[in-house]
Short mmCIF file of C-alpha atoms and ligand atoms in Angstrom, two decimals:
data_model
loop_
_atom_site.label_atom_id
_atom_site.label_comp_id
_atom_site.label_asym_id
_atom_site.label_seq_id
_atom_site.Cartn_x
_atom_site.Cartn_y
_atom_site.Cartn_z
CA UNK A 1162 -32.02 -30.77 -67.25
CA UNK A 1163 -33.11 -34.35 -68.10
CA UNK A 1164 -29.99 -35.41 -65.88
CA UNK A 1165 -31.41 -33.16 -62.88
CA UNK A 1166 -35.19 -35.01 -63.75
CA UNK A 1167 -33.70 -38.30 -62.96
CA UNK A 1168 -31.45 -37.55 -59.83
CA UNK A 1169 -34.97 -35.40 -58.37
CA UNK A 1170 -36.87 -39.22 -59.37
CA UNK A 1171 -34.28 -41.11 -57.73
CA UNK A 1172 -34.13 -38.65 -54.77
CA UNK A 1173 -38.03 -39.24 -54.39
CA UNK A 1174 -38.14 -42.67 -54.49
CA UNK A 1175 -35.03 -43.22 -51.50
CA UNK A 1176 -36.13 -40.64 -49.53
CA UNK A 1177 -40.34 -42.56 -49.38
CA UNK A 1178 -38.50 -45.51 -48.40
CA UNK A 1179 -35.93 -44.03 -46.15
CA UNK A 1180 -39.40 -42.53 -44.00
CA UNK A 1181 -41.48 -46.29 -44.52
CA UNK A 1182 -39.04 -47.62 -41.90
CA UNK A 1183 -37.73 -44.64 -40.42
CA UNK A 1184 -37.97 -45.32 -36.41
CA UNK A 1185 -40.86 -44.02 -34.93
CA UNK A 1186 -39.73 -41.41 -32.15
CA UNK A 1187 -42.51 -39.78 -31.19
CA UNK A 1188 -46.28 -39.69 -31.51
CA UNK A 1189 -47.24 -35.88 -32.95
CA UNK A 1190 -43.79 -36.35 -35.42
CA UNK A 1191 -42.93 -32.30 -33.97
CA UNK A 1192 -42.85 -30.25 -31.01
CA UNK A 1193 -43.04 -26.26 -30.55
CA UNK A 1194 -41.47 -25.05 -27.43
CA UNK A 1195 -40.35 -21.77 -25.83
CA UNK A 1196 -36.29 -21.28 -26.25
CA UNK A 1197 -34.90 -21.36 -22.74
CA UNK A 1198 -35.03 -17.36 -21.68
CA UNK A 1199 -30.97 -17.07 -21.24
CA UNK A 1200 -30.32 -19.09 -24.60
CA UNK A 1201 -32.60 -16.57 -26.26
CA UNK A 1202 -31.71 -13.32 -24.94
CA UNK A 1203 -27.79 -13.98 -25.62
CA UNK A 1204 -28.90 -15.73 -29.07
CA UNK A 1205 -30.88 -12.72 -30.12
CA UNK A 1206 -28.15 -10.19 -29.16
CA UNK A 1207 -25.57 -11.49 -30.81
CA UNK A 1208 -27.16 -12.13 -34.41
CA UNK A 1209 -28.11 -8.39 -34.05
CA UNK A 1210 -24.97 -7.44 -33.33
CA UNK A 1211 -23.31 -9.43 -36.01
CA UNK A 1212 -25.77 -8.81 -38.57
CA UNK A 1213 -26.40 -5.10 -38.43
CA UNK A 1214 -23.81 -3.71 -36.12
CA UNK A 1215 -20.19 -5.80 -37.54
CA UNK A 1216 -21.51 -6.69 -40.80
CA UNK A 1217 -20.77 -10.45 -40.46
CA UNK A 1218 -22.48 -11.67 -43.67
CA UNK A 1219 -21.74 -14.21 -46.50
CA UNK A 1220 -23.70 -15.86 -48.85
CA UNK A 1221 -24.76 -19.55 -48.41
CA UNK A 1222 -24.69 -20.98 -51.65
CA UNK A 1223 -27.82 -23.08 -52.87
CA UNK A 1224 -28.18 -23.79 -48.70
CA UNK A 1225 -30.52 -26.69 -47.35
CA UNK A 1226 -32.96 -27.14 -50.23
CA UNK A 1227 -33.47 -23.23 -50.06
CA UNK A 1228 -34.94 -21.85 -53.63
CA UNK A 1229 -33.74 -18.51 -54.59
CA UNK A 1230 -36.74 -16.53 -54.86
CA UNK A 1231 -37.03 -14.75 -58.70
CA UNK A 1232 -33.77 -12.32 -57.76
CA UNK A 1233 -31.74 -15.53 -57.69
CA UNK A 1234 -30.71 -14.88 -53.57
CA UNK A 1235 -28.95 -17.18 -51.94
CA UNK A 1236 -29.69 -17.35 -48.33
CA UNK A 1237 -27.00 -15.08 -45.93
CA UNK A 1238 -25.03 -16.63 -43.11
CA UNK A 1239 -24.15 -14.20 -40.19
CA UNK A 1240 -21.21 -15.48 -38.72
CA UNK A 1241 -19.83 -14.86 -35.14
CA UNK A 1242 -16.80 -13.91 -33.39
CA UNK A 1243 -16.98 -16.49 -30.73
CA UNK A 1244 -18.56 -20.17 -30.43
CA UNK A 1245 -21.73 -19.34 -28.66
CA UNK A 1246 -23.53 -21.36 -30.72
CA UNK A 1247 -21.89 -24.34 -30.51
CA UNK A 1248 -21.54 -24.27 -26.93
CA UNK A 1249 -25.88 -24.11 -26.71
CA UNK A 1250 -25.60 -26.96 -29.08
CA UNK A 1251 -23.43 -29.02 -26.36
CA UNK A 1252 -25.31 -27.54 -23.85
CA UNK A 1253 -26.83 -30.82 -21.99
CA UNK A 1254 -30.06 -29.44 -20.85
CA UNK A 1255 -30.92 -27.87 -24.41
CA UNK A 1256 -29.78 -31.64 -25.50
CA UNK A 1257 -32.27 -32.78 -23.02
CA UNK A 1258 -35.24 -30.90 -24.66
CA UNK A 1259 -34.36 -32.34 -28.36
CA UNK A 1260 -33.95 -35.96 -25.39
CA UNK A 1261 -37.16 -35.84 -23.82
CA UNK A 1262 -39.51 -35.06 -27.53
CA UNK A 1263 -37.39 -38.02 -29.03
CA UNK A 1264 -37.37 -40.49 -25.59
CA UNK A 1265 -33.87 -41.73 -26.27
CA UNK A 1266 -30.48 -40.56 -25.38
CA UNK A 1267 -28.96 -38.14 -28.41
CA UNK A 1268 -25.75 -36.57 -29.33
CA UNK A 1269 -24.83 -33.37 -30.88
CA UNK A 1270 -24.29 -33.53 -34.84
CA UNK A 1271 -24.13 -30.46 -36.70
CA UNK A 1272 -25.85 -27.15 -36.49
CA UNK A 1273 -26.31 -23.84 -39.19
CA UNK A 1274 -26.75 -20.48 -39.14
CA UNK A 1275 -27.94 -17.43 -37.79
CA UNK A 1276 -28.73 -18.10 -41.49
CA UNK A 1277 -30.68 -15.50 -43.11
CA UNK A 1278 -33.74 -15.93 -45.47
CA UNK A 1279 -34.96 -13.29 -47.78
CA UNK A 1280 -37.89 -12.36 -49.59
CA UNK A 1281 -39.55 -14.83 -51.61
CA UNK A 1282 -37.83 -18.07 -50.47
CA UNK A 1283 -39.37 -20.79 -49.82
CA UNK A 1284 -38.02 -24.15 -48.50
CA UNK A 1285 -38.73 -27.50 -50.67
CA UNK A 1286 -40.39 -30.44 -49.09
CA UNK A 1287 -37.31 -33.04 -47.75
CA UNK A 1288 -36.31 -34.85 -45.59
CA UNK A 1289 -32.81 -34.56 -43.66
CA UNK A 1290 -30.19 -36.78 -43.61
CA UNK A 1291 -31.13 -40.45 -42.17
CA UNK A 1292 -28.30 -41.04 -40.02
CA UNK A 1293 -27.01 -37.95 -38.57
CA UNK A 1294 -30.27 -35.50 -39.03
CA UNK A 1295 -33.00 -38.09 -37.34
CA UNK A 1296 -33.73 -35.10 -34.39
CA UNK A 1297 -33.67 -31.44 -35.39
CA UNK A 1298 -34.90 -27.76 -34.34
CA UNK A 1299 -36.00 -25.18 -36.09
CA UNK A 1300 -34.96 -21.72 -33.99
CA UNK A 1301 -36.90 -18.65 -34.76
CA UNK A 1302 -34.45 -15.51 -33.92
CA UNK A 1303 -36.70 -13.17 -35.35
CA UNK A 1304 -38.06 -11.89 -38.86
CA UNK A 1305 -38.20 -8.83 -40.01
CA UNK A 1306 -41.38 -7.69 -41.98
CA UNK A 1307 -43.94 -9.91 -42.36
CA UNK A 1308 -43.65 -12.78 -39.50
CA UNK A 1309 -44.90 -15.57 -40.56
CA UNK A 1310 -43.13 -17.50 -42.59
CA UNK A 1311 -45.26 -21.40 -41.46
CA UNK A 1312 -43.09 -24.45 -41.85
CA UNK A 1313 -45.52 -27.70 -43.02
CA UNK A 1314 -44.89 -31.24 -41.18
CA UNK A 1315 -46.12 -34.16 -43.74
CA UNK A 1316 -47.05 -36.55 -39.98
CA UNK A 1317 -48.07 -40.06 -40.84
CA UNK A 1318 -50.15 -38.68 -44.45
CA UNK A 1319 -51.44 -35.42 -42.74
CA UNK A 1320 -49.70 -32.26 -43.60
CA UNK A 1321 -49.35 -29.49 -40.85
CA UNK A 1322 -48.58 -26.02 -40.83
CA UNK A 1323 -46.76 -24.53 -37.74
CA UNK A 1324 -45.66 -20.46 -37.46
CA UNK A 1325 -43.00 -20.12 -34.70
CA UNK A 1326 -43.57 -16.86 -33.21
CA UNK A 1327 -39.95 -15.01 -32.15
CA UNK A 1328 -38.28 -17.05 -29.71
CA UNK A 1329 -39.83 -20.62 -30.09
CA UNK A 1330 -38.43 -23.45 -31.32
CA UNK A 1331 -40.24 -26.22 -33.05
CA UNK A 1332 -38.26 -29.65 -32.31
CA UNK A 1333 -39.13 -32.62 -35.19
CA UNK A 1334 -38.37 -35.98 -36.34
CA UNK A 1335 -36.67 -34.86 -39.34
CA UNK A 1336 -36.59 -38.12 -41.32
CA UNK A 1337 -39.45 -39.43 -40.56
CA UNK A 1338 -41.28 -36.25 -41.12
CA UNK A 1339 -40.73 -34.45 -44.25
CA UNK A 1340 -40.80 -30.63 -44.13
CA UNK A 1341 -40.90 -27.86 -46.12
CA UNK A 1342 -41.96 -23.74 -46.35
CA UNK A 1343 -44.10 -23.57 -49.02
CA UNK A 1344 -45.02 -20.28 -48.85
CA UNK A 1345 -42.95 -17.74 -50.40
CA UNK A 1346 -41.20 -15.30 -47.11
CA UNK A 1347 -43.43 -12.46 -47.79
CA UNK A 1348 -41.21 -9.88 -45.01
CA UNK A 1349 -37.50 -8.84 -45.69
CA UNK A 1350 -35.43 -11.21 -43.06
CA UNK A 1351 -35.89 -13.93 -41.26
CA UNK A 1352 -33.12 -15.56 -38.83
CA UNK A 1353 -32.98 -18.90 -37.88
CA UNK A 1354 -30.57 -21.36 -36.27
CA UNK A 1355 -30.98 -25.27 -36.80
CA UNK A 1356 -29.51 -27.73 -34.79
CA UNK A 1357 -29.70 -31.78 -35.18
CA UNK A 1358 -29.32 -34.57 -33.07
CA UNK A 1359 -28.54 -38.37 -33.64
CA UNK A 1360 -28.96 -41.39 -31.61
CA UNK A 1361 -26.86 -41.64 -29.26
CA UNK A 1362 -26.56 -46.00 -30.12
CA UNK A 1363 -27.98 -45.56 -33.91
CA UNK A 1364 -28.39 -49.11 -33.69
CA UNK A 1365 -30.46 -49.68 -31.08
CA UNK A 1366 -32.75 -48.10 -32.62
CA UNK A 1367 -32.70 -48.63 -36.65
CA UNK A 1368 -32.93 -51.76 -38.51
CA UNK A 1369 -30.14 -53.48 -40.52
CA UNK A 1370 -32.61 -52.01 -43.63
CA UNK A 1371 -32.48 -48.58 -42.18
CA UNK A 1372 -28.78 -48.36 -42.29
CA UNK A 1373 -28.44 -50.00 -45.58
CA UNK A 1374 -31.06 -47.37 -47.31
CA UNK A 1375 -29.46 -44.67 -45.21
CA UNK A 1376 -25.75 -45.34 -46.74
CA UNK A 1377 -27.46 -45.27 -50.20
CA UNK A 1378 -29.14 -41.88 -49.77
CA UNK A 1379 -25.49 -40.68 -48.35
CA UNK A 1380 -24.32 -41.52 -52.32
CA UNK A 1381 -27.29 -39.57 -54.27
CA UNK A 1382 -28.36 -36.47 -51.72
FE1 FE2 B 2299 -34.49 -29.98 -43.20
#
């Protein structure tokens, strides 16, 4: 426990000066857009079909900063039988949306999901990683109960809150701008797919410093 104390303190500390010179992408820090009509409808249909009609479920142990609400879930992954969703995430005009929020030329890094939130999770405040996580999207299949479920954007000392209706996407500076769900999921199921973007030349647009702090947080996070 004390251990876990000092590793949360050191986590703190890196990750406020990982964000003081974290390259400034964009002025609002987030952006929520519709998800491309096609993308959506094919998106939407397959989770369904994987989720409720195959059965296509796993746990995702102790996933992306996720607390287990008080029946200790873990988060569920659906998985699929083809690559769908790695194809949207090569996809060059859906890398063109996460392109034109940012203003500089990205690539593809990694993406999650459909993964599956439950009732009573809620998503600590962090930020994501600083080299390979500096663009990312938050993808709102659907939920099923209750749907809102607001994600909060701490932008420049202001914190926001933001509920993606089903369908939108909210695209963010996800270093610079830590985020969290601090509200407890009050319906049964939410689905959501992440995707995340680097720069395209990392170093054209972080300092020597930025690196440097972003190798350290690679050893600790
Ligand atoms: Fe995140």
């Amino acid at each position: 426990m004390k251990n876990n104390i000092k590793i949360d303190a050191l986590r703190s500390d890196l990750a406020e000066r990982v964000i003081n010179i974290c390259p400034k992408l964009s002025k609002e820090g987030f952006k929520v857009i519709r998800i491309p009509d096609d993308i959506y409808s094919e998106m939407y249909q397959k989770t369904i079909a994987a989720y409720y009609l195959e059965n296509n479920i796993r746990k995702e142990y102790g996933a992306d900063n996720a607390i287990p609400n008080e029946n200790k879930l873990d988060p569920e992954v659906c998985f699929l039988n083809d690559n769908f969703f790695d194809l949207v995430h090569k996809n060059p005009d859906f890398i063109k949306l996460h392109e034109d929020f940012a203003g500089i030329n990205l690539k593809p890094t990694y993406w999650y999901g459909p993964r599956v939130y439950l009732n009573g999770h809620v998503l600590k405040e962090h930020i994501d990683h600083p080299t390979t996580h500096l663009i990312g999207s938050s993808l709102k299949i659907f939920s099923e109960g209750d749907d809102e479920w607001p994600l909060t954007f701490l932008v420049d000392g202001q914190r926001v809150s933001v509920s993606l209706e089903r369908g939108e996407m909210v695209i963010f500076e996800a270093v610079r701008v830590p985020h969290a769900r601090p509200t407890p999921f009050k319906g049964k199921r939410y689905f959501g797919i992440f995707y995340h973007y680097a720069p395209l030349d990392f170093n054209a647009v972080a300092s020597d410093e930025y690196a440097k702090l972003a190798s350290e947080y690679e050893k600790i996070m």
